[in-house]
PDB file of C-alpha atoms in Angstrom:
ATOM      1  CA  PRO A 747      33.694  27.493 -44.889  1.00 58.00           C
ATOM      2  CA  ALA A 748      33.125  25.218 -41.910  1.00 66.00           C
ATOM      3  CA  ARG A 749      31.163  22.048 -42.631  1.00 85.00           C
ATOM      4  CA  THR A 750      28.245  20.993 -40.473  1.00 94.00           C
ATOM      5  CA  ALA A 751      27.998  17.369 -39.364  1.00 97.00           C
ATOM      6  CA  ALA A 752      24.733  15.717 -40.339  1.00 98.00           C
ATOM      7  CA  VAL A 753      23.100  12.375 -41.061  1.00 98.00           C
ATOM      8  CA  ARG A 754      19.825  11.792 -42.868  1.00 98.00           C
ATOM      9  CA  GLY A 755      17.914   8.990 -44.472  1.00 98.00           C
ATOM     10  CA  ALA A 756      15.463   6.167 -44.033  1.00 98.00           C
ATOM     11  CA  ALA A 757      16.098   2.459 -44.258  1.00 98.00           C
ATOM     12  CA  ARG A 758      14.904  -1.022 -43.512  1.00 98.00           C
ATOM     13  CA  VAL A 759      17.474  -3.178 -41.726  1.00 98.00           C
ATOM     14  CA  HIS A 760      18.125  -6.862 -41.234  1.00 96.00           C
ATOM     15  CA  PHE A 761      18.652  -7.622 -37.532  1.00 95.00           C
ATOM     16  CA  ALA A 762      20.181 -11.056 -36.920  1.00 93.00           C
ATOM     17  CA  TYR A 763      18.206 -11.596 -33.692  1.00 91.00           C
ATOM     18  CA  ALA A 764      14.773 -10.733 -35.117  1.00 93.00           C
ATOM     19  CA  PRO A 765      12.722 -13.439 -36.814  1.00 89.00           C
ATOM     20  CA  ASP A 766      12.671 -13.467 -40.607  1.00 88.00           C
ATOM     21  CA  GLY A 767       9.790 -11.413 -41.895  1.00 92.00           C
ATOM     22  CA  ASP A 768       9.990  -8.756 -39.184  1.00 96.00           C
ATOM     23  CA  ASP A 769       9.978  -5.267 -40.678  1.00 97.00           C
ATOM     24  CA  ILE A 770      12.429  -2.939 -38.873  1.00 98.00           C
ATOM     25  CA  ARG A 771      12.825   0.603 -40.166  1.00 98.00           C
ATOM     26  CA  PHE A 772      14.696   3.697 -39.028  1.00 98.00           C
ATOM     27  CA  THR A 773      14.388   7.298 -40.151  1.00 98.00           C
ATOM     28  CA  VAL A 774      17.125   9.681 -39.044  1.00 98.00           C
ATOM     29  CA  GLU A 775      17.413  13.444 -39.556  1.00 98.00           C
ATOM     30  CA  ALA A 776      20.171  14.924 -37.399  1.00 98.00           C
ATOM     31  CA  LYS A 777      22.321  18.021 -37.688  1.00 98.00           C
ATOM     32  CA  ALA A 778      25.047  19.372 -35.442  1.00 97.00           C
ATOM     33  CA  ALA A 779      24.043  22.409 -33.368  1.00 97.00           C
ATOM     34  CA  PRO A 780      27.057  23.041 -31.097  1.00 95.00           C
ATOM     35  CA  TYR A 781      26.528  24.776 -27.761  1.00 95.00           C
ATOM     36  CA  THR A 782      22.728  24.949 -28.038  1.00 96.00           C
ATOM     37  CA  ARG A 783      21.719  22.796 -25.052  1.00 95.00           C
ATOM     38  CA  PRO A 784      22.636  24.676 -21.874  1.00 94.00           C
ATOM     39  CA  PHE A 785      22.778  22.776 -18.590  1.00 93.00           C
ATOM     40  CA  THR A 786      24.053  23.120 -15.047  1.00 94.00           C
ATOM     41  CA  LEU A 787      27.156  21.310 -13.781  1.00 91.00           C
ATOM     42  CA  ASP A 788      28.093  21.488 -10.106  1.00 94.00           C
ATOM     43  CA  GLY A 789      25.758  24.452  -9.714  1.00 95.00           C
ATOM     44  CA  LYS A 790      27.386  26.407 -12.553  1.00 93.00           C
ATOM     45  CA  PRO A 791      25.740  27.166 -15.905  1.00 93.00           C
ATOM     46  CA  VAL A 792      27.297  25.555 -18.978  1.00 91.00           C
ATOM     47  CA  GLU A 793      26.380  26.896 -22.413  1.00 93.00           C
ATOM     48  CA  GLY A 794      26.225  23.426 -23.949  1.00 94.00           C
ATOM     49  CA  LEU A 795      28.576  20.952 -25.568  1.00 94.00           C
ATOM     50  CA  PRO A 796      30.392  20.928 -28.915  1.00 94.00           C
ATOM     51  CA  VAL A 797      28.462  17.734 -29.808  1.00 96.00           C
ATOM     52  CA  ASP A 798      24.981  19.202 -29.257  1.00 97.00           C
ATOM     53  CA  ALA A 799      22.613  18.418 -32.129  1.00 98.00           C
ATOM     54  CA  LYS A 800      19.017  18.696 -33.256  1.00 98.00           C
ATOM     55  CA  GLY A 801      16.743  16.447 -35.263  1.00 98.00           C
ATOM     56  CA  LYS A 802      14.510  13.423 -35.042  1.00 98.00           C
ATOM     57  CA  VAL A 803      14.739   9.634 -35.064  1.00 98.00           C
ATOM     58  CA  THR A 804      11.772   7.394 -35.828  1.00 98.00           C
ATOM     59  CA  VAL A 805      11.822   3.634 -35.256  1.00 98.00           C
ATOM     60  CA  HIS A 806       9.212   1.185 -36.578  1.00 98.00           C
ATOM     61  CA  HIS A 807       9.242  -2.564 -35.838  1.00 97.00           C
ATOM     62  CA  ARG A 808       6.465  -4.801 -37.133  1.00 97.00           C
ATOM     63  CA  ILE A 809       6.595  -8.316 -35.711  1.00 96.00           C
ATOM     64  CA  ALA A 810       5.628 -10.716 -38.495  1.00 95.00           C
ATOM     65  CA  ALA A 811       4.393 -13.506 -36.203  1.00 94.00           C
ATOM     66  CA  THR A 812       1.852 -11.366 -34.340  1.00 96.00           C
ATOM     67  CA  GLY A 813       1.324  -8.278 -36.490  1.00 96.00           C
ATOM     68  CA  GLU A 814       2.181  -6.097 -33.497  1.00 97.00           C
ATOM     69  CA  VAL A 815       3.881  -2.802 -34.310  1.00 98.00           C
ATOM     70  CA  GLY A 816       6.242  -0.920 -32.029  1.00 97.00           C
ATOM     71  CA  THR A 817       7.012   2.690 -32.823  1.00 98.00           C
ATOM     72  CA  SER A 818       9.116   5.373 -31.212  1.00 98.00           C
ATOM     73  CA  GLU A 819       9.934   8.983 -31.955  1.00 98.00           C
ATOM     74  CA  ALA A 820      12.916  10.647 -30.339  1.00 98.00           C
ATOM     75  CA  GLU A 821      14.551  14.087 -30.321  1.00 98.00           C
ATOM     76  CA  VAL A 822      18.253  14.117 -31.216  1.00 98.00           C
ATOM     77  CA  ASP A 823      20.527  15.603 -28.533  1.00 98.00           C
ATOM     78  CA  CYS A 824      24.054  14.642 -29.675  1.00 98.00           C
ATOM     79  CA  LEU A 825      25.889  13.918 -32.936  1.00 98.00           C
ATOM     80  CA  VAL A 826      29.487  12.991 -33.729  1.00 97.00           C
ATOM     81  CA  THR A 827      30.717  12.067 -37.218  1.00 97.00           C
ATOM     82  CA  GLY A 828      33.917  10.867 -38.800  1.00 95.00           C
ATOM     83  CA  ASP A 829      34.814   9.383 -42.171  1.00 94.00           C
ATOM     84  CA  GLY A 830      31.289   8.362 -43.197  1.00 95.00           C
ATOM     85  CA  VAL A 831      30.185   7.167 -39.775  1.00 97.00           C
ATOM     86  CA  ALA A 832      27.796   8.930 -37.394  1.00 98.00           C
ATOM     87  CA  THR A 833      26.998   8.262 -33.754  1.00 98.00           C
ATOM     88  CA  LEU A 834      24.016  10.029 -32.262  1.00 98.00           C
ATOM     89  CA  THR A 835      21.693   9.888 -29.308  1.00 98.00           C
ATOM     90  CA  ALA A 836      18.087  10.935 -29.004  1.00 98.00           C
ATOM     91  CA  VAL A 837      15.564  11.132 -26.187  1.00 98.00           C
ATOM     92  CA  VAL A 838      12.246   9.318 -26.682  1.00 98.00           C
ATOM     93  CA  THR A 839       9.293  11.721 -26.853  1.00 98.00           C
ATOM     94  CA  LYS A 840       6.559   9.335 -28.036  1.00 98.00           C
ATOM     95  CA  SER A 841       6.480   5.535 -28.009  1.00 97.00           C
ATOM     96  CA  ASN A 842       4.359   2.471 -27.416  1.00 97.00           C
ATOM     97  CA  VAL A 843       7.391   0.425 -26.283  1.00 94.00           C
ATOM     98  CA  ASP A 844       9.703   2.732 -24.286  1.00 90.00           C
ATOM     99  CA  PRO A 845       8.942   5.356 -21.669  1.00 93.00           C
ATOM    100  CA  ALA A 846       9.309   9.001 -22.674  1.00 96.00           C
ATOM    101  CA  GLY A 847      12.663  10.323 -21.518  1.00 96.00           C
ATOM    102  CA  THR A 848      14.599   7.156 -22.428  1.00 95.00           C
ATOM    103  CA  ARG A 849      17.824   7.983 -24.313  1.00 96.00           C
ATOM    104  CA  ILE A 850      18.598   5.777 -27.319  1.00 96.00           C
ATOM    105  CA  GLY A 851      21.859   5.497 -29.247  1.00 96.00           C
ATOM    106  CA  ILE A 852      22.140   5.043 -33.012  1.00 98.00           C
ATOM    107  CA  SER A 853      25.202   4.552 -35.213  1.00 98.00           C
ATOM    108  CA  VAL A 854      25.169   4.829 -39.009  1.00 98.00           C
ATOM    109  CA  GLN A 855      27.803   3.843 -41.549  1.00 98.00           C
ATOM    110  CA  ASP A 856      27.397   5.296 -45.027  1.00 96.00           C
ATOM    111  CA  GLY A 857      28.407   2.355 -47.245  1.00 95.00           C
ATOM    112  CA  ARG A 858      31.290   2.811 -49.674  1.00 89.00           C
ATOM    113  CA  TYR A 859      32.395   1.170 -52.899  1.00 88.00           C
ATOM    114  CA  GLY A 860      29.087  -0.627 -53.336  1.00 88.00           C
ATOM    115  CA  ALA A 861      28.901  -1.897 -49.745  1.00 93.00           C
ATOM    116  CA  PRO A 862      25.522  -1.529 -48.044  1.00 96.00           C
ATOM    117  CA  ASP A 863      24.928   1.063 -45.367  1.00 98.00           C
ATOM    118  CA  ARG A 864      24.885  -0.221 -41.799  1.00 98.00           C
ATOM    119  CA  LEU A 865      23.148   0.805 -38.571  1.00 98.00           C
ATOM    120  CA  GLY A 866      23.469  -0.034 -34.883  1.00 97.00           C
ATOM    121  CA  PHE A 867      21.049   0.676 -32.041  1.00 96.00           C
ATOM    122  CA  SER A 868      21.572   0.649 -28.307  1.00 92.00           C
ATOM    123  CA  TRP A 869      18.705  -1.670 -27.334  1.00 90.00           C
ATOM    124  CA  GLY A 870      19.808  -4.336 -29.828  1.00 88.00           C
ATOM    125  CA  VAL A 871      22.696  -5.409 -27.624  1.00 80.00           C
ATOM    126  CA  ALA A 872      22.595  -6.368 -23.972  1.00 69.00           C
ATOM    127  CA  ASN A 873      25.128  -5.973 -21.225  1.00 69.00           C
ATOM    128  CA  ALA A 874      26.031  -8.692 -18.775  1.00 67.00           C
ATOM    129  CA  ASP A 875      28.117  -8.634 -15.633  1.00 69.00           C
ATOM    130  CA  PRO A 876      29.315 -11.983 -14.256  1.00 73.00           C
ATOM    131  CA  GLY A 877      26.694 -13.340 -11.877  1.00 73.00           C
ATOM    132  CA  ARG A 878      23.906 -11.048 -13.182  1.00 75.00           C
ATOM    133  CA  GLU A 879      21.202 -11.451 -15.752  1.00 76.00           C
ATOM    134  CA  PRO A 880      21.714  -9.632 -19.097  1.00 71.00           C
ATOM    135  CA  PHE A 881      20.202  -6.146 -19.148  1.00 70.00           C
ATOM    136  CA  VAL A 882      19.792  -3.240 -21.529  1.00 68.00           C
ATOM    137  CA  PRO A 883      22.342  -0.654 -20.412  1.00 70.00           C
ATOM    138  CA  ARG A 884      21.596   3.019 -19.846  1.00 81.00           C
ATOM    139  CA  THR A 885      22.679   5.074 -22.837  1.00 89.00           C
ATOM    140  CA  GLY A 886      24.729   8.211 -22.169  1.00 90.00           C
ATOM    141  CA  ILE A 887      25.084  11.194 -24.479  1.00 92.00           C
ATOM    142  CA  CYS A 888      26.614  10.219 -27.863  1.00 93.00           C
ATOM    143  CA  MET A 889      26.938   6.541 -26.903  1.00 94.00           C
ATOM    144  CA  ALA A 890      25.905   3.846 -29.382  1.00 94.00           C
ATOM    145  CA  PRO A 891      27.200   0.424 -30.428  1.00 93.00           C
ATOM    146  CA  ALA A 892      28.971  -0.143 -33.731  1.00 95.00           C
ATOM    147  CA  PRO A 893      26.678  -0.317 -36.778  1.00 97.00           C
ATOM    148  CA  PHE A 894      25.952  -4.068 -36.573  1.00 96.00           C
ATOM    149  CA  THR A 895      22.901  -4.422 -38.853  1.00 96.00           C
ATOM    150  CA  THR A 896      22.808  -4.266 -42.642  1.00 96.00           C
ATOM    151  CA  VAL A 897      20.519  -1.903 -44.524  1.00 97.00           C
ATOM    152  CA  THR A 898      18.352  -3.922 -46.926  1.00 96.00           C
ATOM    153  CA  ALA A 899      16.350  -1.052 -48.453  1.00 97.00           C
ATOM    154  CA  GLY A 900      16.835   2.707 -48.447  1.00 97.00           C
ATOM    155  CA  GLY A 901      19.941   4.257 -47.010  1.00 97.00           C
ATOM    156  CA  PHE A 902      21.683   7.041 -45.152  1.00 97.00           C
ATOM    157  CA  ALA A 903      23.967   9.934 -46.033  1.00 96.00           C
ATOM    158  CA  VAL A 904      26.546  11.064 -43.488  1.00 97.00           C
ATOM    159  CA  ASP A 905      28.131  14.503 -43.801  1.00 96.00           C
ATOM    160  CA  SER A 906      31.267  14.179 -41.719  1.00 95.00           C
ATOM    161  CA  ALA A 907      32.771  17.254 -40.108  1.00 95.00           C
ATOM    162  CA  PRO A 908      35.412  17.854 -37.459  1.00 93.00           C
ATOM    163  CA  LEU A 909      34.295  18.621 -33.937  1.00 92.00           C
ATOM    164  CA  PRO A 910      34.022  22.358 -33.300  1.00 90.00           C
ATOM    165  CA  PRO A 911      36.613  23.904 -30.972  1.00 88.00           C
ATOM    166  CA  LEU A 912      36.009  23.997 -27.231  1.00 87.00           C
ATOM    167  CA  ARG A 913      34.882  27.355 -25.910  1.00 83.00           C
ATOM    168  CA  LYS A 914      36.783  28.934 -23.084  1.00 72.00           C
TER     169      LYS A 914
END
């Protein structure tokens, strides 16, 4: 039987650029749902993409120095997996830090052989063009940086599965 790509779990991460004591947590529940997000391309209907997915991402960041808490909830729209790694995107639906409609990218590595799980997130890295100030880039469907943070508590499970065939 065909496997379904998925990633699930909750974890606290250590982010090198956040002050010690900050509490940064991610919850991810995502499952592949190929060809379930129809759209229009050049005026023609498209039934969806093989990487379409459903689920939810929740982000929580408590800043130790001020006690401020930033939270976001986002609806998963894309998921790709391979060999214990997942890349997904989600569109913010509720947040006190980002506007609704912002797409975020998340990558997860399911640790092996005793190694910790890892996670990456699109707003944790900036982009810079020569002669311009650094900026947070726009995230496209299924785009996320490598999993650059280390999970310090909790964890994720990635069910890897091949991409489904293209439809004709």
